[in-house]
PDB file of C-alpha atoms in Angstrom:
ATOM      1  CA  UNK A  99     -13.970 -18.649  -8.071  1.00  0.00           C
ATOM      2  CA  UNK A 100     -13.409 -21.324 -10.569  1.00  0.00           C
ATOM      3  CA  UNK A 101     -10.116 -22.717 -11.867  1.00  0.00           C
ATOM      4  CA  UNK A 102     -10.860 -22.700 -15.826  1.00  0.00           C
ATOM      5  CA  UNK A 103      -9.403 -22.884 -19.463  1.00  0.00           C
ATOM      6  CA  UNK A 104      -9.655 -19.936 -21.396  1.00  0.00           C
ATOM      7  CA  UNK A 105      -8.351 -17.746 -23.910  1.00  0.00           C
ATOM      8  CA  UNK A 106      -6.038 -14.428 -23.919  1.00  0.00           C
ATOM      9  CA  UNK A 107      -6.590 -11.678 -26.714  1.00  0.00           C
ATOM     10  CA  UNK A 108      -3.972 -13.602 -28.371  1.00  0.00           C
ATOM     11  CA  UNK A 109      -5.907 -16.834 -28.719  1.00  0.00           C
ATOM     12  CA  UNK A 110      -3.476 -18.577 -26.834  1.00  0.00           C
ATOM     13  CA  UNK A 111      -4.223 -20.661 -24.229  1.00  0.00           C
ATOM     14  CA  UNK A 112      -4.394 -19.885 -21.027  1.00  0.00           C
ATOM     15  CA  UNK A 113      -5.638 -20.600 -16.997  1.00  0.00           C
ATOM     16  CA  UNK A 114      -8.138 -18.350 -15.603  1.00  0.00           C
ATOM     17  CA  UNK A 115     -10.369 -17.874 -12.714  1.00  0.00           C
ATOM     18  CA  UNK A 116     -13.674 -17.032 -13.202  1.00  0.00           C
ATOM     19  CA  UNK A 117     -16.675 -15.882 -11.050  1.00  0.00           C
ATOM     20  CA  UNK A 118     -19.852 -14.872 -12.143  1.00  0.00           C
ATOM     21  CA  UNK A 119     -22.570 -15.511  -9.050  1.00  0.00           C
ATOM     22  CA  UNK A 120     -24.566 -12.265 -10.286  1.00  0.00           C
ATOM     23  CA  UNK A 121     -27.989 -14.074  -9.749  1.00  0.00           C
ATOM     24  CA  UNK A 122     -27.397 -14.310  -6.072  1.00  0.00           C
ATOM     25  CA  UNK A 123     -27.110 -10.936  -4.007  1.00  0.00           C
ATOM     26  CA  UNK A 124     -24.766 -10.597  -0.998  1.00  0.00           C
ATOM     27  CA  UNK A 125     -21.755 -12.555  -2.575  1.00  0.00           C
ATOM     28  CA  UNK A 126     -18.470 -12.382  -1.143  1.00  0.00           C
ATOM     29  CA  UNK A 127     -16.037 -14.680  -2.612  1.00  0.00           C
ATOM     30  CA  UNK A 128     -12.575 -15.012  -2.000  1.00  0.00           C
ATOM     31  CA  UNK A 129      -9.465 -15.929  -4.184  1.00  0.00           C
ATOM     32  CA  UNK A 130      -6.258 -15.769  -2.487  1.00  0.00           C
ATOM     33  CA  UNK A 131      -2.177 -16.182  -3.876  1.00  0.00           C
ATOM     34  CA  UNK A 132       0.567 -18.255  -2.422  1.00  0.00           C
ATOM     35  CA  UNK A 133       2.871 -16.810  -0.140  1.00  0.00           C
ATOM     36  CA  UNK A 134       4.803 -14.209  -1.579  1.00  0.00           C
ATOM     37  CA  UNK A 135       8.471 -12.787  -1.082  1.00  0.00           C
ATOM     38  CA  UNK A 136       9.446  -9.699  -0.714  1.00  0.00           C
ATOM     39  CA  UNK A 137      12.940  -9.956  -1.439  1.00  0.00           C
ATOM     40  CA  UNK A 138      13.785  -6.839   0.252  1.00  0.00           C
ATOM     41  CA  UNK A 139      11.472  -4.964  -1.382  1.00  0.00           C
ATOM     42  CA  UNK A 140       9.742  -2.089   0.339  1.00  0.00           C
ATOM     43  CA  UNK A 141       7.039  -0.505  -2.101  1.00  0.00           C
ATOM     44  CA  UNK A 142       4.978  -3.509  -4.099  1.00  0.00           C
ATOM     45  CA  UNK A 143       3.584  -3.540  -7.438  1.00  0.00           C
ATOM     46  CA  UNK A 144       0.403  -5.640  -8.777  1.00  0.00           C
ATOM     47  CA  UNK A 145      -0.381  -5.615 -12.380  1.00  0.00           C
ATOM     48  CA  UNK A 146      -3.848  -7.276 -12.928  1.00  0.00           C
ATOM     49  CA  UNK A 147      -5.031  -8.643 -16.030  1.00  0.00           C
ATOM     50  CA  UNK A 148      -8.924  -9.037 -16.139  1.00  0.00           C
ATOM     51  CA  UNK A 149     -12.037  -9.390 -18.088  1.00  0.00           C
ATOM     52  CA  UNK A 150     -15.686  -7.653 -16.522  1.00  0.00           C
ATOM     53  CA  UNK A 151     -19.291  -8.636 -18.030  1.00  0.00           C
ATOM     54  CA  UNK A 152     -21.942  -5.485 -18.585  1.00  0.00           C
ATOM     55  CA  UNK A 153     -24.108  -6.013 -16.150  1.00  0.00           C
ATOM     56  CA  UNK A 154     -26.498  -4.703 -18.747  1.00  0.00           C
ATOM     57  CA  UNK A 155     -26.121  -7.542 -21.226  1.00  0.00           C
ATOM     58  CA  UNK A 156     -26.994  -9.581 -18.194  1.00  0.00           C
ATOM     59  CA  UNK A 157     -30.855 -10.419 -17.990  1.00  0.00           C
ATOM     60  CA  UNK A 158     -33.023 -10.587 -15.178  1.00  0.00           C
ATOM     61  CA  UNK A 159     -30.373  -9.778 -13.019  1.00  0.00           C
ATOM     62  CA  UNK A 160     -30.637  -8.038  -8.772  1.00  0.00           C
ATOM     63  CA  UNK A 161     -29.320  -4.785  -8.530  1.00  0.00           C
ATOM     64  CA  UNK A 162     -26.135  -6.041  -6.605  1.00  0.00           C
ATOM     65  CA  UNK A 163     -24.471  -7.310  -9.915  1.00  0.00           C
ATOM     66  CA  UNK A 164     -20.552  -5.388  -9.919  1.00  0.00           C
ATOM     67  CA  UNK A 165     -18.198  -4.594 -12.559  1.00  0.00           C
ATOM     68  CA  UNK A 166     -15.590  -3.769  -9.593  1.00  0.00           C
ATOM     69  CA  UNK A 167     -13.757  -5.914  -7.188  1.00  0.00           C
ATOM     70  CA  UNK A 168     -11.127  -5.487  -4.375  1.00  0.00           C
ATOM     71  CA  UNK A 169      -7.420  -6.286  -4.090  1.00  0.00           C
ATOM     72  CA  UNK A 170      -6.127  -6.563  -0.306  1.00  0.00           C
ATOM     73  CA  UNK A 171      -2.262  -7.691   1.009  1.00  0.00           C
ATOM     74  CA  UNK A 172      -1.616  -9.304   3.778  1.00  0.00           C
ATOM     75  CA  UNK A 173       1.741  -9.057   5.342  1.00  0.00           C
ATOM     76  CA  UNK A 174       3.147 -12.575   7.163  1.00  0.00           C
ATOM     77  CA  UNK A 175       6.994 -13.781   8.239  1.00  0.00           C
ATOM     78  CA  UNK A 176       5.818 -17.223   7.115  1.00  0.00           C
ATOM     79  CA  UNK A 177       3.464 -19.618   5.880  1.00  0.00           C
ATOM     80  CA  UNK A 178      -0.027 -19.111   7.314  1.00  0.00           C
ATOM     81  CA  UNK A 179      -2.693 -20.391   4.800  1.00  0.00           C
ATOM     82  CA  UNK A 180      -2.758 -23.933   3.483  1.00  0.00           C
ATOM     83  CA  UNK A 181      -6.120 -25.587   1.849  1.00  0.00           C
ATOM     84  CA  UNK A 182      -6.965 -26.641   6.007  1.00  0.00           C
ATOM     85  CA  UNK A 183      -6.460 -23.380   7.640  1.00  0.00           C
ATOM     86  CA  UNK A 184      -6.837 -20.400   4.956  1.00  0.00           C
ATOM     87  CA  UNK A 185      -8.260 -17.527   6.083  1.00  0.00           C
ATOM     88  CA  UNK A 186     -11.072 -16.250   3.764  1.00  0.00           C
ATOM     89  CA  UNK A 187     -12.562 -13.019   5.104  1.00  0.00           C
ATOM     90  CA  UNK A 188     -11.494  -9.745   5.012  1.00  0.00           C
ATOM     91  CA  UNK A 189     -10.223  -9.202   8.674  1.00  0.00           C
ATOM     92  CA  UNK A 190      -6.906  -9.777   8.447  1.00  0.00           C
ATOM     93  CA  UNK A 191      -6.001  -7.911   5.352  1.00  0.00           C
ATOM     94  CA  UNK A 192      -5.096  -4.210   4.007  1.00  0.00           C
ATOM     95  CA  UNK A 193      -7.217  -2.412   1.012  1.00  0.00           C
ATOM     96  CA  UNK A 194      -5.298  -1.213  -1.491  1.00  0.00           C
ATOM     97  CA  UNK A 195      -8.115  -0.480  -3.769  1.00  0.00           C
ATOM     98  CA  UNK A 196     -11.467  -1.117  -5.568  1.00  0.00           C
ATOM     99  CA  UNK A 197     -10.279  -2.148  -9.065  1.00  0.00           C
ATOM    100  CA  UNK A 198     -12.308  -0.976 -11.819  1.00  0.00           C
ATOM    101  CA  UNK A 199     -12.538  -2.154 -15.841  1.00  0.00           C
ATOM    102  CA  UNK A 200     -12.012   0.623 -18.314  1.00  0.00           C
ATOM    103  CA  UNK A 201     -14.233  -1.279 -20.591  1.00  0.00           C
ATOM    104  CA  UNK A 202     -16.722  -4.441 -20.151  1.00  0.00           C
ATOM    105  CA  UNK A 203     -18.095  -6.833 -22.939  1.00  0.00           C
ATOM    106  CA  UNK A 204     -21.698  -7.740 -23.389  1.00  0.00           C
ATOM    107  CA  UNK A 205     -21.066 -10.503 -25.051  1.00  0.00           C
ATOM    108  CA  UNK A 206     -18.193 -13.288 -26.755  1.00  0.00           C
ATOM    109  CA  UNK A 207     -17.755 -12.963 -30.077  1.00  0.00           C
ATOM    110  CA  UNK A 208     -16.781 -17.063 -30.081  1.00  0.00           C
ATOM    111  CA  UNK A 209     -15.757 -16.832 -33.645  1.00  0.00           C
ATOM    112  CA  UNK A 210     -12.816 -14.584 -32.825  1.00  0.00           C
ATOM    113  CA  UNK A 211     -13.027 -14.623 -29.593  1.00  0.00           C
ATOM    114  CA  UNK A 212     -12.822 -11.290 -28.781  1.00  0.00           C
ATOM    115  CA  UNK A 213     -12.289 -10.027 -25.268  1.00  0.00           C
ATOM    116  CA  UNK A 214     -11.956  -6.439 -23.805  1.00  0.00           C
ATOM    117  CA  UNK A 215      -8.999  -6.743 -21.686  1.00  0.00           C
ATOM    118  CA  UNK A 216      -8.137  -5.023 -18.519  1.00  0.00           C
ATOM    119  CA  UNK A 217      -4.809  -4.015 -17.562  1.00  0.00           C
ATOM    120  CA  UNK A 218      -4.332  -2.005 -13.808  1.00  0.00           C
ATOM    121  CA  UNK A 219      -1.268  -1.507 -11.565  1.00  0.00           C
ATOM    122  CA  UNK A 220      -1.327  -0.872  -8.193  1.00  0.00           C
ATOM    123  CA  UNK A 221       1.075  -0.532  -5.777  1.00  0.00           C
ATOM    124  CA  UNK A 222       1.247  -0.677  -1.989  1.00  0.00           C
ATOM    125  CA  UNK A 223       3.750  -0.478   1.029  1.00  0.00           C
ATOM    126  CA  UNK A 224       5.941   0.311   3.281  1.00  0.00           C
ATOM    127  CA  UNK A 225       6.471  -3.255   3.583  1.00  0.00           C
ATOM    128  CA  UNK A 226       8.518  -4.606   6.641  1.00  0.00           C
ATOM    129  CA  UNK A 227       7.985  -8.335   7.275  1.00  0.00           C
ATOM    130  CA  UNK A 228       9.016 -11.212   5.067  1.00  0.00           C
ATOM    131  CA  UNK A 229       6.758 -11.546   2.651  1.00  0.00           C
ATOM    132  CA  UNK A 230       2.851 -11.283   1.940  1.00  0.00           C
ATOM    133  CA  UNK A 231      -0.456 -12.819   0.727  1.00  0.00           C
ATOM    134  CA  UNK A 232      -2.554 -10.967  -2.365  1.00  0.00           C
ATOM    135  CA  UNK A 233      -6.389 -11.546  -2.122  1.00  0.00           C
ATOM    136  CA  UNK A 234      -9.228 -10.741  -4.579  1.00  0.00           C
ATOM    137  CA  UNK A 235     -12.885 -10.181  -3.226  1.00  0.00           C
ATOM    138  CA  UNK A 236     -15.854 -10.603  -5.266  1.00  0.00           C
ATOM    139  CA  UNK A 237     -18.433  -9.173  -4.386  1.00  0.00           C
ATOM    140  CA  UNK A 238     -21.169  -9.729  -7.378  1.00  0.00           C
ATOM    141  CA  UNK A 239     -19.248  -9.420 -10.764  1.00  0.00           C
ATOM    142  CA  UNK A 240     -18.924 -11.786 -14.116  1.00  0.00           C
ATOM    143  CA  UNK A 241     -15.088 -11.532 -14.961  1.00  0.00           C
ATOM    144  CA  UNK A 242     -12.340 -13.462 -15.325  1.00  0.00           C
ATOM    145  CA  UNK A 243      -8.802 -12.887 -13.486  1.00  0.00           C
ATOM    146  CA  UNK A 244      -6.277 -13.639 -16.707  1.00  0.00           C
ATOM    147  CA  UNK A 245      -2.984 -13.085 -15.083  1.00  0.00           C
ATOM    148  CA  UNK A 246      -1.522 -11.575 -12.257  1.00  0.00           C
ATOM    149  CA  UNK A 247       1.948  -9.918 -12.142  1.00  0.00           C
ATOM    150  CA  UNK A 248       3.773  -8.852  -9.080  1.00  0.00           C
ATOM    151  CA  UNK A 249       6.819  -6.786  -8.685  1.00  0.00           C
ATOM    152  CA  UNK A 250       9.394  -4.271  -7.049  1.00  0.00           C
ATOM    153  CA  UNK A 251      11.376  -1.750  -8.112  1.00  0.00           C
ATOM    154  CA  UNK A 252      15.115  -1.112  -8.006  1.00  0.00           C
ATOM    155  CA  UNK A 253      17.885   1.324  -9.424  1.00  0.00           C
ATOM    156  CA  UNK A 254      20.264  -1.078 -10.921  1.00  0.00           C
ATOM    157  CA  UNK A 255      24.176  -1.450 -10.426  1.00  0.00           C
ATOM    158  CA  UNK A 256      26.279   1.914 -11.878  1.00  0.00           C
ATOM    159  CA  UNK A 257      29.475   3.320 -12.628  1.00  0.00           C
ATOM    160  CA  UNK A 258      28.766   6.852 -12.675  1.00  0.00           C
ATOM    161  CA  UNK A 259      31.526  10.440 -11.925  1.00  0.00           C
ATOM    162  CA  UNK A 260      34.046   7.553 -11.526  1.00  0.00           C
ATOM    163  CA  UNK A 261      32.170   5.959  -8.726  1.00  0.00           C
ATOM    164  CA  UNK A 262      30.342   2.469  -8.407  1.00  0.00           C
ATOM    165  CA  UNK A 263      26.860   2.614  -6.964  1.00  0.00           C
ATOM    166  CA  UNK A 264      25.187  -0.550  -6.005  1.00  0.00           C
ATOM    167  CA  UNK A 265      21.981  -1.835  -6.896  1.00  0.00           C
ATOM    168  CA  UNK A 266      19.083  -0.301  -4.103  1.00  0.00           C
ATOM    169  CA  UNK A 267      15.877  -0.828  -3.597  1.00  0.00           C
ATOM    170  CA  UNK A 268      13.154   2.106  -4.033  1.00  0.00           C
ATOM    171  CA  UNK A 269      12.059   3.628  -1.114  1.00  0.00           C
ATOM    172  CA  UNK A 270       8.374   2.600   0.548  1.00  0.00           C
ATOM    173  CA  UNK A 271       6.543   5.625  -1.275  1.00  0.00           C
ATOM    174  CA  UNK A 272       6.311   6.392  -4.904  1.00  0.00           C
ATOM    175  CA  UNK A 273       7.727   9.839  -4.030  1.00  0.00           C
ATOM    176  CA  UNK A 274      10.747   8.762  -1.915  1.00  0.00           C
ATOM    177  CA  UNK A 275      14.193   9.049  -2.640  1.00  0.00           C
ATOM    178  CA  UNK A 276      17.136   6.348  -1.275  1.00  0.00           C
ATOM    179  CA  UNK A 277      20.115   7.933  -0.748  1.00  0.00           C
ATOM    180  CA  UNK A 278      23.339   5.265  -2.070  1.00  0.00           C
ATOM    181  CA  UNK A 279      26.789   6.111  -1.045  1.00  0.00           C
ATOM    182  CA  UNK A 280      29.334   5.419  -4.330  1.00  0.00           C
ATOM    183  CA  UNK A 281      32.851   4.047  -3.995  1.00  0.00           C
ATOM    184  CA  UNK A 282      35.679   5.256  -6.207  1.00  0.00           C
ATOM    185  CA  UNK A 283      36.594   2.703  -9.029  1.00  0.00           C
ATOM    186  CA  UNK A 284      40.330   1.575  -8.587  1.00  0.00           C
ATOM    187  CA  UNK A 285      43.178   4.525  -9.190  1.00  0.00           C
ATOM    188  CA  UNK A 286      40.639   7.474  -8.393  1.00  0.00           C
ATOM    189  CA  UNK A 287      40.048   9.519  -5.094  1.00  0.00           C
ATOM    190  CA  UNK A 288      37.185  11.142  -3.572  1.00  0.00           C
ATOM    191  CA  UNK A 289      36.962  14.698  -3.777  1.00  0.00           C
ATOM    192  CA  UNK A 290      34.834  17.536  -2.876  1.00  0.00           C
ATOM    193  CA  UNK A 291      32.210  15.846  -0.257  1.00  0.00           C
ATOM    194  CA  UNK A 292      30.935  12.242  -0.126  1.00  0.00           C
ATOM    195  CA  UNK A 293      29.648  10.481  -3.608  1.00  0.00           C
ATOM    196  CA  UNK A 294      26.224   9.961  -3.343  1.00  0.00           C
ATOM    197  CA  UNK A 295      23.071   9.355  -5.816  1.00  0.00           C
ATOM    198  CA  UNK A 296      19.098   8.931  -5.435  1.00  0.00           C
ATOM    199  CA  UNK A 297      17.093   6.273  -6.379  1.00  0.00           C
ATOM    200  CA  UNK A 298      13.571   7.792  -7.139  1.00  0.00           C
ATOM    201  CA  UNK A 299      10.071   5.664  -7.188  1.00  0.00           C
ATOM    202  CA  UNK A 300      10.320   4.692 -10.359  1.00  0.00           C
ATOM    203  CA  UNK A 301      13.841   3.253 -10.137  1.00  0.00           C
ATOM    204  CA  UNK A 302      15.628   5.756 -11.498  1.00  0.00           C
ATOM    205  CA  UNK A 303      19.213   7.511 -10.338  1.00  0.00           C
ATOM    206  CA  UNK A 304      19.123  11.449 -10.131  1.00  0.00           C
ATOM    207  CA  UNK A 305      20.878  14.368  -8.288  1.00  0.00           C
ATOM    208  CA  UNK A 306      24.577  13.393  -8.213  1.00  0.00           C
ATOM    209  CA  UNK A 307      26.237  14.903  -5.300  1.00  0.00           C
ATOM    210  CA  UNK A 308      30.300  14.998  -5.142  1.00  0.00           C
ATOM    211  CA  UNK A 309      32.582  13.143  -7.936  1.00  0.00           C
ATOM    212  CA  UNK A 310      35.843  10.967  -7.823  1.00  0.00           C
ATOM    213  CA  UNK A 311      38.854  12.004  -9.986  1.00  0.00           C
ATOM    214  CA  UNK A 312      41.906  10.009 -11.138  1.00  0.00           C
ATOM    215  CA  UNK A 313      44.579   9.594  -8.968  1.00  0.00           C
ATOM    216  CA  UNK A 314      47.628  11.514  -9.862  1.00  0.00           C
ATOM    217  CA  UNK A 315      49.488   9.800 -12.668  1.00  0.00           C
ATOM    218  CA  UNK A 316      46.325   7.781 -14.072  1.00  0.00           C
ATOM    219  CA  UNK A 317      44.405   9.421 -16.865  1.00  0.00           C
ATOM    220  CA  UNK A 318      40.285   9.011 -17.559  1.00  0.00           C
ATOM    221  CA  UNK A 319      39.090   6.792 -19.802  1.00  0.00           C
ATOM    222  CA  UNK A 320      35.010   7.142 -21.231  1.00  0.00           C
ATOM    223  CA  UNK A 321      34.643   8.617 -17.379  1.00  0.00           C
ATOM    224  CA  UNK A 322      34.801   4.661 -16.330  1.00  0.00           C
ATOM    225  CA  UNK A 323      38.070   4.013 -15.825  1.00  0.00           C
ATOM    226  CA  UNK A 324      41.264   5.633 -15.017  1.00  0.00           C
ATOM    227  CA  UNK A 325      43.924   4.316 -17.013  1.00  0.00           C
ATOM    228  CA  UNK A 326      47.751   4.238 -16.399  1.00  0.00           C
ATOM    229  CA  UNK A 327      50.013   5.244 -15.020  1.00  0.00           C
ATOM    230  CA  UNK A 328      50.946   7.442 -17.524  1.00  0.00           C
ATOM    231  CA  UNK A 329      54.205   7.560 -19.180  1.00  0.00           C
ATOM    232  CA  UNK A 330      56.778  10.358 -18.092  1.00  0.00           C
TER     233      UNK A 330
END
């Protein structure tokens, strides 16, 4: 991989890394990210920006040329790779998956400079330690790595049935649903059984269970507040 200047589909530029070893079978080449925090975060998302060469409009080239490469994690407590000590093989890290370009280009158009650009998310977990390394493997393609986004998802702060939830993390799975206990907002009272809400996958609140009302003498107010005391 090679640390080069480049342009976006916007013609603005940017800092890319580029491989393209497609003359020479067997390649395995590794580019790996800084280590990462999770910040609590359980479930991880990876959106990858990318460019992939036909390896059509290549000539002349071996039957090993790609228009795929891999994503692994790698999940640490602390610091482990520096330019001495990095560890570039695949031992030591997860799959998540074998990222694939919806469409390649055969060639630059330098005039314009147009480039088919690939956007894919993936996501991975249940994460548990501190934080974790991303890698990319290539493994015979021409492309170019544009950017690289990473992120977590999270229901955000609510005041909801007259009850404050607080922020939570989604769960480790896409499908899993975080239960949050609410606390009634001052002058209101629990009733009927304990306030709770889910947080869904996508970050998302759903099925409220149980409400708080105004205490007696304080009146509602846009089903936020509970204003008062009344006059008599």
């Amino acid at each position: 991989w090679e640390e080069v200047s480049g342009y976006d589909e916007n013609l603005n530029t940017i800092r890319t890394y580029q491989v393209c070893n497609v003359f020479e079978p067997n390649q395995n080449n590794w580019l790996l990210t800084t280590f990462i925090n999770r910040r609590g975060a359980h479930r991880i998302y990876t959106e990858m920006r990318f460019t992939v060469r036909d390896c059509s409009s290549l000539p002349n080239v071996p039957g090993s040329c790609k228009e795929t490469f891999n994503l692994y994690y790698y999940e640490t407590d602390s610091v482990i790779a520096t330019k001495k000590s990095a560890f570039w093989s695949e031992a030591p890290y997860l799959k998540v998956d074998t990222i694939a370009a919806d469409e390649s280009f055969s060639q630059v158009d330098f005039g314009g400079r147009l480039m088919k650009v690939n956007t894919e998310v993936r996501s991975f977990g249940p994460l548990t330690r501190n934080g974790f390394y991303l890698a990319f493997q290539d493994y015979g393609a021409c492309m170019s790595l544009l950017s690289v986004r990473v992120f977590f998802k999270k229901c955000p702060s609510i005041v909801q049935n007259f009850a404050v939830f607080p922020e939570t993390m989604t769960g480790a799975e896409s499908t899993s649903l975080v239960i949050a206990r609410g606390t009634c907002i001052p002058n209101a009272e629990e009733v009927d059984v304990p306030i709770k809400l889910y947080c869904n996958g996508d970050g998302e609140w759903m099925v409220p269970i149980g409400r708080c009302t105004c205490k007696p003498g304080y009146e509602p107010e846009n089903s936020m507040a509970c204003k008062g005391p009344r006059c008599q």
